[in-house]
Short mmCIF file of C-alpha atoms in Angstrom, two decimals:
data_model
loop_
_atom_site.label_atom_id
_atom_site.label_comp_id
_atom_site.label_asym_id
_atom_site.label_seq_id
_atom_site.Cartn_x
_atom_site.Cartn_y
_atom_site.Cartn_z
CA GLY A 1 65.89 -36.68 46.31
CA SER A 2 67.36 -33.34 45.27
CA SER A 3 70.79 -33.97 46.76
CA PRO A 4 73.61 -34.50 44.26
CA VAL A 5 74.67 -38.05 43.47
CA PRO A 6 78.39 -38.89 43.86
CA ALA A 7 80.33 -38.84 40.64
CA GLN A 8 81.39 -42.47 40.93
CA LEU A 9 77.70 -43.54 40.93
CA CYS A 10 76.56 -41.55 37.91
CA SER A 11 77.77 -41.01 34.39
CA SER A 12 76.26 -39.40 31.33
CA SER A 13 75.64 -40.54 27.77
CA ALA A 14 77.08 -38.29 25.10
CA ALA A 15 74.29 -39.27 22.74
CA ALA A 16 71.59 -38.18 25.16
CA LEU A 17 73.36 -35.74 27.48
CA GLN A 18 70.59 -33.13 27.28
CA GLN A 19 67.88 -35.69 27.98
CA VAL A 20 68.94 -38.26 30.52
CA GLN A 21 71.44 -38.98 33.24
CA PHE A 22 72.56 -42.47 34.20
CA CYS A 23 72.35 -43.37 37.86
CA TRP A 24 71.84 -46.21 40.30
CA PRO A 25 70.49 -48.84 39.86
CA PRO A 26 72.39 -49.85 36.69
CA GLY A 27 70.18 -49.36 33.67
CA CYS A 28 67.91 -46.82 35.40
CA TRP A 29 67.59 -43.41 33.72
CA VAL A 30 65.84 -40.30 34.92
CA TRP A 31 64.51 -37.70 32.50
CA THR A 32 65.41 -34.08 33.34
CA ARG A 33 64.54 -30.72 31.83
CA GLY A 34 66.92 -27.92 31.19
CA ALA A 35 70.42 -28.02 29.74
CA ASP A 36 72.07 -25.59 32.13
CA ARG A 37 71.70 -27.57 35.32
CA THR A 38 71.47 -31.30 35.93
CA ARG A 39 69.09 -32.61 38.57
CA TYR A 40 69.07 -36.18 39.81
CA SER A 41 66.09 -38.12 41.05
CA CYS A 42 67.70 -41.37 42.11
CA ARG A 43 66.81 -43.90 44.74
CA SER A 44 68.94 -46.44 46.50
CA GLY A 45 67.36 -49.47 44.81
CA PRO A 46 65.22 -50.65 41.94
CA VAL A 47 62.04 -49.67 43.78
CA GLY A 48 60.41 -46.48 42.51
CA PHE A 49 61.25 -46.57 38.81
CA GLN A 50 59.05 -47.56 35.90
CA MET A 51 60.06 -50.08 33.29
CA PHE A 52 59.58 -48.79 29.75
CA VAL A 53 58.99 -51.90 27.64
CA GLN A 54 58.69 -51.92 23.88
CA LEU A 55 57.49 -54.95 21.91
CA LYS A 56 58.66 -55.34 18.33
CA GLU A 57 57.51 -58.04 15.93
CA LEU A 58 58.98 -59.41 12.73
CA VAL A 59 56.95 -58.15 9.75
CA MET A 60 57.40 -57.59 6.02
CA ASP A 61 57.52 -54.11 4.53
CA GLN A 62 56.23 -53.00 1.16
CA ASN A 63 59.34 -54.39 -0.53
CA GLN A 64 58.78 -57.84 1.03
CA ASP A 65 61.78 -57.37 3.29
CA LEU A 66 61.71 -58.50 6.91
CA GLN A 67 62.12 -55.87 9.60
CA TRP A 68 61.38 -55.32 13.27
CA ARG A 69 58.38 -53.06 13.83
CA GLU A 70 56.81 -51.83 17.05
CA SER A 71 53.50 -53.44 18.05
CA GLY A 72 53.13 -52.17 21.61
CA ARG A 73 54.76 -50.43 24.54
CA TRP A 74 54.23 -50.63 28.27
CA THR A 75 54.91 -48.39 31.25
CA GLY A 76 53.92 -50.04 34.49
CA SER A 77 51.09 -52.53 34.00
CA GLU A 78 49.40 -50.47 31.29
CA ASP A 79 49.59 -50.82 27.55
CA GLN A 80 50.33 -47.31 26.32
CA GLU A 81 48.39 -47.89 23.11
CA THR A 82 45.13 -48.47 25.00
CA ALA A 83 45.96 -47.00 28.47
CA HIS A 84 44.23 -49.98 30.06
CA ILE A 85 45.36 -52.91 32.16
CA VAL A 86 46.62 -55.58 29.80
CA PRO A 87 44.51 -58.77 29.56
CA LEU A 88 46.67 -61.78 28.86
CA SER A 89 46.07 -65.22 27.46
CA VAL A 90 46.57 -67.99 30.01
CA HIS A 91 47.91 -70.25 27.29
CA SER A 92 50.54 -67.69 26.33
CA LEU A 93 51.72 -67.39 29.94
CA LEU A 94 52.06 -71.16 30.28
CA VAL A 95 53.96 -71.37 26.98
CA LEU A 96 56.19 -68.51 28.13
CA GLN A 97 56.95 -70.35 31.36
CA LYS A 98 57.85 -73.51 29.45
CA LEU A 99 60.04 -71.67 26.94
CA LEU A 100 61.86 -69.83 29.73
CA SER A 101 62.57 -73.09 31.58
CA HIS A 102 64.35 -74.46 28.48
CA GLY A 103 65.58 -71.17 27.04
CA ALA A 104 68.86 -69.28 27.14
CA VAL A 105 69.45 -66.96 30.09
CA LEU A 106 72.46 -64.64 29.90
CA LEU A 107 72.99 -62.63 33.07
CA ASP A 108 75.32 -59.63 33.34
CA LEU A 109 76.48 -59.94 29.74
CA GLN A 110 79.39 -57.64 28.95
CA GLN A 111 78.53 -56.35 25.48
CA SER A 112 78.18 -52.83 24.15
CA SER A 113 76.46 -53.42 20.78
CA LEU A 114 73.47 -55.22 19.40
CA GLY A 115 75.74 -57.35 17.21
CA GLY A 116 77.74 -58.54 20.21
CA VAL A 117 74.59 -59.40 22.15
CA ALA A 118 73.11 -61.28 19.18
CA GLN A 119 76.34 -63.22 18.67
CA GLN A 120 76.42 -64.31 22.31
CA VAL A 121 72.76 -65.37 22.20
CA VAL A 122 73.29 -67.43 19.05
CA GLU A 123 76.36 -69.13 20.53
CA ARG A 124 74.46 -70.00 23.72
CA LEU A 125 71.57 -71.45 21.71
CA LEU A 126 73.96 -73.50 19.57
CA ASP A 127 75.76 -74.80 22.64
CA GLY A 128 72.45 -75.85 24.17
CA GLU A 129 71.38 -77.48 20.89
CA GLN A 130 68.24 -75.37 20.84
CA VAL A 131 69.07 -74.26 17.31
CA ARG A 132 70.48 -76.43 14.54
CA ALA A 133 74.11 -75.75 13.65
CA GLY A 134 73.21 -74.73 10.11
CA ASP A 135 70.70 -72.11 11.27
CA GLY A 136 73.15 -70.03 13.31
CA ASP A 137 74.02 -67.58 10.52
CA ASN A 138 70.38 -67.13 9.48
CA LEU A 139 69.38 -66.53 13.08
CA LEU A 140 72.12 -63.94 13.56
CA ARG A 141 71.02 -62.07 10.43
CA THR A 142 67.42 -62.13 11.64
CA LEU A 143 68.31 -60.66 15.02
CA LEU A 144 70.28 -57.88 13.33
CA LEU A 145 67.51 -56.86 10.92
CA SER A 146 66.70 -53.16 10.81
CA HIS A 147 64.31 -51.66 13.37
CA THR A 148 61.78 -49.19 12.02
CA GLN A 149 60.62 -46.32 14.19
CA SER A 150 57.07 -45.04 14.30
CA HIS A 151 56.04 -41.47 13.69
CA GLN A 152 55.34 -41.18 17.42
CA SER A 153 58.99 -41.49 18.47
CA LYS A 154 59.40 -37.78 19.15
CA GLU A 155 56.07 -37.68 20.99
CA ILE A 156 57.15 -40.55 23.25
CA ASN A 157 60.44 -38.85 24.10
CA LEU A 158 58.58 -35.61 24.83
CA LYS A 159 56.02 -37.30 27.10
CA LEU A 160 58.72 -39.03 29.12
CA GLN A 161 60.64 -35.78 29.48
CA ASN A 162 57.55 -33.89 30.63
CA LYS A 163 56.79 -36.56 33.23
CA GLN A 164 60.43 -36.62 34.42
CA MET A 165 60.08 -40.38 34.72
CA LEU A 166 62.65 -42.63 36.36
CA ILE A 167 62.70 -45.41 33.76
CA SER A 168 64.55 -48.60 32.97
CA PRO A 169 64.18 -49.65 29.33
CA CYS A 170 63.58 -53.19 28.08
CA ALA A 171 63.36 -54.42 24.47
CA VAL A 172 61.16 -57.40 23.59
CA THR A 173 61.29 -58.94 20.10
CA ALA A 174 58.96 -61.69 18.89
CA GLY A 175 58.35 -63.28 15.51
CA SER A 176 58.35 -66.41 13.36
CA VAL A 177 60.83 -67.52 10.71
CA GLY A 178 60.70 -70.54 8.44
CA PHE A 179 64.22 -71.88 8.98
CA LEU A 180 63.71 -72.75 12.68
CA ASP A 181 62.27 -76.12 13.66
CA ARG A 182 61.25 -75.17 17.21
CA PRO A 183 60.73 -71.96 19.21
CA PHE A 184 63.21 -70.51 21.67
CA LEU A 185 63.24 -67.72 24.23
CA ALA A 186 66.36 -65.85 25.31
CA PHE A 187 66.60 -63.48 28.26
CA VAL A 188 69.54 -61.08 28.38
CA ARG A 189 70.55 -58.81 31.25
CA LEU A 190 73.51 -56.65 30.34
CA GLN A 191 76.25 -55.86 32.83
CA GLU A 192 75.72 -52.17 32.10
CA ALA A 193 73.00 -50.40 30.17
CA VAL A 194 74.14 -49.56 26.64
CA LEU A 195 72.65 -47.44 23.88
CA LEU A 196 71.54 -49.85 21.13
CA ASP A 197 70.87 -47.94 17.92
CA SER A 198 67.22 -47.87 16.82
CA VAL A 199 66.21 -50.74 19.10
CA LEU A 200 63.86 -48.56 21.17
CA GLU A 201 61.70 -45.60 20.30
CA VAL A 202 63.40 -43.60 23.05
CA SER A 203 67.04 -42.57 23.10
CA VAL A 204 68.03 -44.33 26.30
CA PRO A 205 70.38 -47.25 26.96
CA VAL A 206 68.91 -50.73 27.28
CA ARG A 207 69.58 -53.15 30.14
CA PHE A 208 67.17 -56.02 29.38
CA LEU A 209 66.30 -57.87 26.19
CA PHE A 210 63.84 -60.69 25.51
CA LEU A 211 64.25 -62.51 22.20
CA LEU A 212 61.48 -64.86 21.02
CA LEU A 213 61.62 -66.63 17.66
CA GLY A 214 60.19 -69.85 16.29
CA PRO A 215 58.67 -71.56 13.27
CA PRO A 216 55.27 -70.48 11.91
CA THR A 217 52.68 -72.64 13.62
CA ALA A 218 49.04 -72.32 14.50
CA SER A 219 49.60 -73.60 18.04
CA LEU A 220 51.81 -70.65 19.05
CA GLU A 221 50.78 -67.01 18.91
CA TYR A 222 54.06 -65.13 19.14
CA HIS A 223 52.25 -61.82 19.46
CA GLN A 224 50.40 -63.01 22.58
CA ILE A 225 53.58 -64.49 24.07
CA GLY A 226 55.40 -61.23 23.37
CA ARG A 227 52.63 -59.30 25.13
CA SER A 228 52.95 -61.64 28.11
CA VAL A 229 56.72 -61.05 28.24
CA SER A 230 56.22 -57.29 28.02
CA THR A 231 53.62 -57.31 30.78
CA LEU A 232 55.93 -59.36 32.98
CA MET A 233 58.76 -56.87 32.54
CA ALA A 234 56.36 -54.01 33.30
CA ASP A 235 55.38 -55.68 36.58
CA GLN A 236 57.29 -54.20 39.53
CA VAL A 237 57.73 -57.51 41.38
CA PHE A 238 59.12 -59.22 38.28
CA GLN A 239 61.36 -56.21 37.59
CA GLU A 240 63.04 -56.59 40.96
CA ALA A 241 63.43 -60.31 40.32
CA ALA A 242 65.01 -59.58 36.93
CA TYR A 243 67.50 -57.18 38.56
CA ARG A 244 68.42 -59.55 41.38
CA ALA A 245 68.23 -62.91 39.58
CA GLU A 246 71.34 -65.04 39.84
CA SER A 247 70.09 -68.03 37.87
CA GLN A 248 67.40 -69.23 35.51
CA GLN A 249 65.50 -70.69 38.46
CA ASP A 250 65.11 -67.23 40.02
CA LEU A 251 63.32 -66.00 36.90
CA LEU A 252 61.03 -69.05 36.87
CA MET A 253 60.17 -68.41 40.51
CA ALA A 254 59.30 -64.81 39.60
CA VAL A 255 56.98 -66.05 36.83
CA ASP A 256 55.29 -68.34 39.37
CA ARG A 257 54.80 -65.38 41.69
CA PHE A 258 53.22 -63.42 38.83
CA LEU A 259 50.83 -66.30 38.11
CA GLU A 260 49.92 -66.52 41.80
CA ARG A 261 48.90 -62.85 41.76
CA SER A 262 46.91 -63.17 38.53
CA VAL A 263 43.21 -63.91 38.31
CA LEU A 264 41.80 -66.25 35.66
CA LEU A 265 38.38 -65.29 34.30
CA PRO A 266 36.40 -68.13 32.71
CA PRO A 267 34.71 -67.49 29.36
CA PRO A 268 31.76 -65.18 30.19
CA ASP A 269 28.14 -65.88 29.43
CA ALA A 270 27.00 -63.17 27.04
CA SER A 271 23.63 -63.02 28.77
CA ARG A 272 25.16 -62.52 32.22
CA GLU A 273 28.02 -60.08 31.62
CA GLU A 274 27.19 -58.28 34.86
CA LEU A 275 28.91 -61.14 36.70
CA LEU A 276 32.24 -59.79 35.46
CA LEU A 277 31.79 -56.74 37.68
CA SER A 278 32.87 -58.83 40.67
CA ALA A 279 36.24 -59.63 39.08
CA PRO A 280 38.05 -56.38 40.14
CA ARG A 281 36.98 -56.85 43.78
CA PHE A 282 38.11 -60.48 43.80
CA GLN A 283 41.44 -59.61 42.22
CA GLY A 284 41.97 -56.82 44.74
CA GLU A 285 41.44 -59.25 47.63
CA THR A 286 43.78 -61.76 45.99
CA LEU A 287 46.53 -59.18 45.54
CA GLN A 288 46.12 -57.93 49.09
CA ASN A 289 46.57 -61.45 50.46
CA SER A 290 49.36 -62.64 48.16
CA LEU A 291 51.30 -59.63 46.90
CA VAL A 292 54.65 -59.62 48.66
CA PRO A 293 57.57 -57.69 47.10
CA PHE A 294 60.35 -59.91 45.87
CA LYS A 295 63.38 -59.88 48.10
CA SER A 296 66.51 -61.87 47.70
CA ALA A 297 66.48 -62.24 51.50
CA GLU A 298 63.47 -64.55 51.12
CA ALA A 299 65.74 -67.25 49.77
CA PRO A 300 66.53 -69.22 52.96
CA LEU A 301 69.81 -70.66 51.65
CA ARG A 302 71.36 -67.42 50.36
CA ARG A 303 73.94 -65.54 52.40
CA SER A 304 72.91 -62.03 53.45
CA GLY A 305 76.48 -60.85 54.05
CA ARG A 306 76.03 -59.55 57.61
CA LEU A 307 76.39 -61.01 61.09
CA PHE A 308 73.29 -62.93 62.19
CA GLY A 309 71.67 -62.02 58.86
CA GLY A 310 70.12 -65.45 58.46
CA LEU A 311 68.69 -65.37 61.99
CA ILE A 312 67.13 -61.95 61.36
CA GLN A 313 65.62 -63.17 58.10
CA ASP A 314 64.20 -66.28 59.76
CA VAL A 315 62.62 -64.25 62.55
CA THR A 316 61.20 -61.73 60.07
CA ARG A 317 59.78 -64.47 57.87
CA ARG A 318 58.49 -66.92 60.48
CA TYR A 319 57.31 -64.94 63.51
CA PRO A 320 54.29 -63.35 61.73
CA GLN A 321 52.92 -66.91 61.45
CA TYR A 322 54.09 -67.97 64.92
CA LEU A 323 50.83 -67.27 66.75
CA SER A 324 48.67 -68.82 64.03
CA ASP A 325 50.74 -72.03 64.18
CA ILE A 326 49.78 -72.43 67.85
CA GLN A 327 46.15 -71.34 67.41
CA ASP A 328 45.62 -73.74 64.54
CA ALA A 329 46.73 -76.63 66.77
CA LEU A 330 43.83 -75.87 69.15
CA ASN A 331 41.35 -76.94 66.51
CA PRO A 332 39.63 -80.24 67.53
CA GLN A 333 40.44 -81.66 64.10
CA CYS A 334 44.14 -81.54 65.04
CA MET A 335 43.68 -83.76 68.10
CA ALA A 336 44.54 -86.97 66.23
CA ALA A 337 47.73 -85.38 64.87
CA ILE A 338 48.66 -84.11 68.35
CA ILE A 339 48.32 -87.58 69.86
CA PHE A 340 50.36 -89.08 67.04
CA ILE A 341 53.16 -86.49 67.41
CA TYR A 342 53.16 -87.01 71.18
CA PHE A 343 53.88 -90.71 70.84
CA ALA A 344 56.29 -90.02 67.97
CA ALA A 345 58.35 -87.89 70.38
CA LEU A 346 57.86 -90.18 73.41
CA SER A 347 58.73 -93.48 71.75
CA PRO A 348 62.34 -92.61 70.79
CA ALA A 349 62.93 -91.21 74.29
CA ILE A 350 61.85 -94.50 75.89
CA THR A 351 63.58 -96.74 73.34
CA PHE A 352 66.89 -94.91 73.18
CA GLY A 353 66.70 -94.08 76.88
CA GLY A 354 66.77 -97.78 77.72
CA LEU A 355 69.71 -98.36 75.37
CA LEU A 356 71.51 -95.28 76.67
CA GLY A 357 71.08 -96.43 80.28
CA GLU A 358 72.72 -99.69 79.36
CA LYS A 359 75.58 -98.00 77.48
CA THR A 360 76.31 -95.50 80.28
CA GLU A 361 75.74 -97.92 83.16
CA GLY A 362 72.69 -96.04 84.42
CA LEU A 363 74.15 -92.49 84.40
CA ILE A 364 71.61 -91.40 81.76
CA GLY A 365 68.44 -93.45 81.35
CA VAL A 366 64.81 -93.27 80.33
CA SER A 367 63.75 -90.72 82.97
CA GLU A 368 66.60 -88.31 82.20
CA LEU A 369 66.01 -88.57 78.46
CA ILE A 370 62.26 -87.93 78.72
CA VAL A 371 62.82 -84.82 80.88
CA ALA A 372 65.59 -83.54 78.58
CA THR A 373 63.48 -84.10 75.45
CA ALA A 374 60.48 -82.30 76.99
CA MET A 375 62.53 -79.28 78.11
CA GLN A 376 64.36 -79.04 74.80
CA GLY A 377 61.11 -79.29 72.83
CA ILE A 378 59.41 -76.56 74.89
CA VAL A 379 62.34 -74.11 74.63
CA PHE A 380 62.85 -74.71 70.94
CA SER A 381 59.14 -74.39 70.15
CA ILE A 382 58.89 -71.06 71.98
CA LEU A 383 62.10 -69.47 70.66
CA GLY A 384 62.57 -71.28 67.35
CA ALA A 385 59.49 -69.82 65.62
CA GLN A 386 58.63 -73.35 64.49
CA PRO A 387 56.39 -75.05 67.08
CA LEU A 388 55.39 -77.81 64.65
CA LEU A 389 58.89 -79.27 64.39
CA VAL A 390 59.37 -82.55 66.29
CA ILE A 391 62.66 -82.89 68.18
CA GLY A 392 63.89 -86.12 69.72
CA PHE A 393 66.78 -88.44 70.44
CA SER A 394 68.13 -90.46 67.50
CA GLY A 395 70.52 -93.24 66.61
CA PRO A 396 73.57 -91.08 65.83
CA LEU A 397 73.37 -89.49 69.28
CA LEU A 398 73.27 -92.93 70.87
CA VAL A 399 76.40 -93.97 68.98
CA PHE A 400 78.13 -90.75 70.05
CA GLU A 401 77.15 -91.14 73.70
CA GLU A 402 78.45 -94.71 73.75
CA ALA A 403 81.77 -93.68 72.19
CA PHE A 404 82.14 -90.71 74.56
CA TYR A 405 81.35 -92.83 77.64
CA THR A 406 83.97 -95.37 76.60
CA PHE A 407 86.48 -92.53 76.10
CA CYS A 408 85.76 -91.09 79.56
CA LYS A 409 86.02 -94.51 81.19
CA ASP A 410 89.36 -95.28 79.51
CA ASN A 411 90.84 -91.89 80.48
CA ASP A 412 89.39 -91.70 84.01
CA ILE A 413 87.15 -88.68 83.23
CA GLU A 414 83.80 -87.96 84.86
CA TYR A 415 81.23 -88.69 82.15
CA LEU A 416 78.56 -86.21 83.29
CA THR A 417 81.13 -83.44 83.79
CA GLY A 418 82.47 -84.01 80.30
CA ARG A 419 78.91 -84.00 78.98
CA VAL A 420 78.34 -80.55 80.51
CA TRP A 421 81.47 -79.20 78.83
CA ILE A 422 80.29 -80.66 75.52
CA GLY A 423 77.07 -78.67 75.99
CA PHE A 424 79.01 -75.42 76.51
CA TRP A 425 81.11 -76.07 73.41
CA LEU A 426 77.99 -76.84 71.38
CA VAL A 427 76.48 -73.52 72.45
CA LEU A 428 79.63 -71.69 71.32
CA ILE A 429 79.83 -73.54 67.99
CA VAL A 430 76.14 -72.95 67.25
CA PHE A 431 76.50 -69.26 68.15
CA ILE A 432 79.41 -68.82 65.72
CA THR A 433 77.63 -70.84 63.02
CA VAL A 434 74.50 -68.68 63.29
CA ALA A 435 76.55 -65.48 63.28
CA LEU A 436 78.39 -66.49 60.10
CA GLU A 437 75.30 -68.05 58.44
CA GLY A 438 76.89 -71.45 58.26
CA SER A 439 73.50 -73.11 57.78
CA ILE A 440 73.62 -72.29 54.05
CA LEU A 441 76.10 -75.18 53.71
CA VAL A 442 73.08 -77.46 53.99
CA ARG A 443 72.45 -76.90 50.28
CA PHE A 444 75.59 -78.94 49.56
CA VAL A 445 74.24 -81.93 51.51
CA SER A 446 72.72 -84.20 48.89
CA ARG A 447 70.55 -87.28 49.32
CA PHE A 448 73.67 -89.34 48.63
CA THR A 449 75.34 -87.85 51.73
CA GLN A 450 72.29 -88.59 53.86
CA GLU A 451 72.08 -92.17 52.63
CA ILE A 452 75.77 -92.83 53.37
CA PHE A 453 75.33 -91.49 56.92
CA SER A 454 72.18 -93.57 57.45
CA PHE A 455 74.02 -96.63 56.13
CA LEU A 456 76.82 -96.06 58.66
CA ILE A 457 74.38 -95.83 61.58
CA SER A 458 72.50 -98.92 60.42
CA LEU A 459 75.76 -100.83 60.12
CA ILE A 460 76.71 -99.89 63.68
CA PHE A 461 73.39 -101.13 65.05
CA ILE A 462 73.61 -104.37 63.06
CA TYR A 463 77.10 -104.93 64.45
CA GLU A 464 75.86 -104.25 68.00
CA THR A 465 73.11 -106.84 67.55
CA PHE A 466 75.44 -109.62 66.48
CA ALA A 467 78.02 -108.61 69.09
CA LYS A 468 75.37 -109.04 71.80
CA LEU A 469 74.40 -112.47 70.43
CA VAL A 470 78.01 -113.58 70.56
CA LYS A 471 78.35 -112.17 74.06
CA VAL A 472 75.34 -113.98 75.55
CA SER A 473 75.74 -117.24 73.58
CA PRO A 474 78.01 -119.02 76.16
CA GLY A 475 75.56 -118.30 78.97
CA ALA A 476 72.61 -119.47 76.89
CA CYS A 477 74.29 -122.78 76.23
#
């Protein structure tokens, strides 16, 4: 907008004061014209800016010295050298995904120089044993090699100024060196955007860096992998993921989302090239069906930071599919599954109902448990946005009911009255848990915890079996 941005949210770079102003989000710069008056064009999030990505590769100059030289630049999904949508190699994307899963990811790195960033990357690679200990110095020198600028540098700056683009720069470097025995990929997101001398063609601070190096080999095309990295960073969905990522897994999920929205074209038949004309329409339908902006709120086990935030997210995510879940069940092919689920819900109610009637001396039996299970299942299916979830009585509840009935009997308390009060307290506890998003604690429950709990329940039932045998043995004799 045209309204001024608060001073605490914006600062200026002395090296580029007449060209750019720094504003939110961190690393996002807007080009302005005129030195007498500063105008801001900021937005409240990473949506709305364009990522300016520059790919540099390791080449030899006329003096046989290695240097980093530009081989491409991207704004949005277009390669600025060709002004066309970038076609990518499927193999390069798969290799990129594999390298990223084993690579070094440094998030919110607090460094203000290229040397500091390179030193941190080398140390992380050495710690992860991705680079041999003796290659650390050579790798550091390679990362700090000089960056040559093309004759179009001034033209690029001028174009960006004329367009008044809201940009976020990213530097991608790719190349091969003989001293490495295997390739590596490092992703760096700086805590704050910093001006790295001669790294980019434009005089703006950099927030993101991708570093790709490896040994010369015919099986890896570093240029194609570098183009894939650059295209990823130019993609708006991946940009948001890169800004919000909290771990390496978040970046891998963003790569998966990019692959889901991509269309693979098989090798065309030269005599039937007209078949390729259907590709844009197919890709458009695919994007329309699958393109969903990345949101951190989509992670079900991540705290939103507001009251009932998890409940709101669940409703937003699940209720659009609520009607289709019910309609799909009306298909005749689902009849076998419906019958199976019916008996899967009915059998525990009958089995545990008989045991519960014995434990509570007939206060709660099979009839009560069947009615309670039916009512609970109906209410939960209608309001829980998950009609396919099966709910029923289980062993732990039987153990609890037996212990509570014994407690009430020993203390002269009405069992059913106490059971009603337990229901009220459960409602209150669940309400507070939902309000404070306590369900995210489920991520700390491992399989080991589940197995220990199952072992405890099994042990209780085994004990009950032998206790009954001992109890009835005198009468049997």
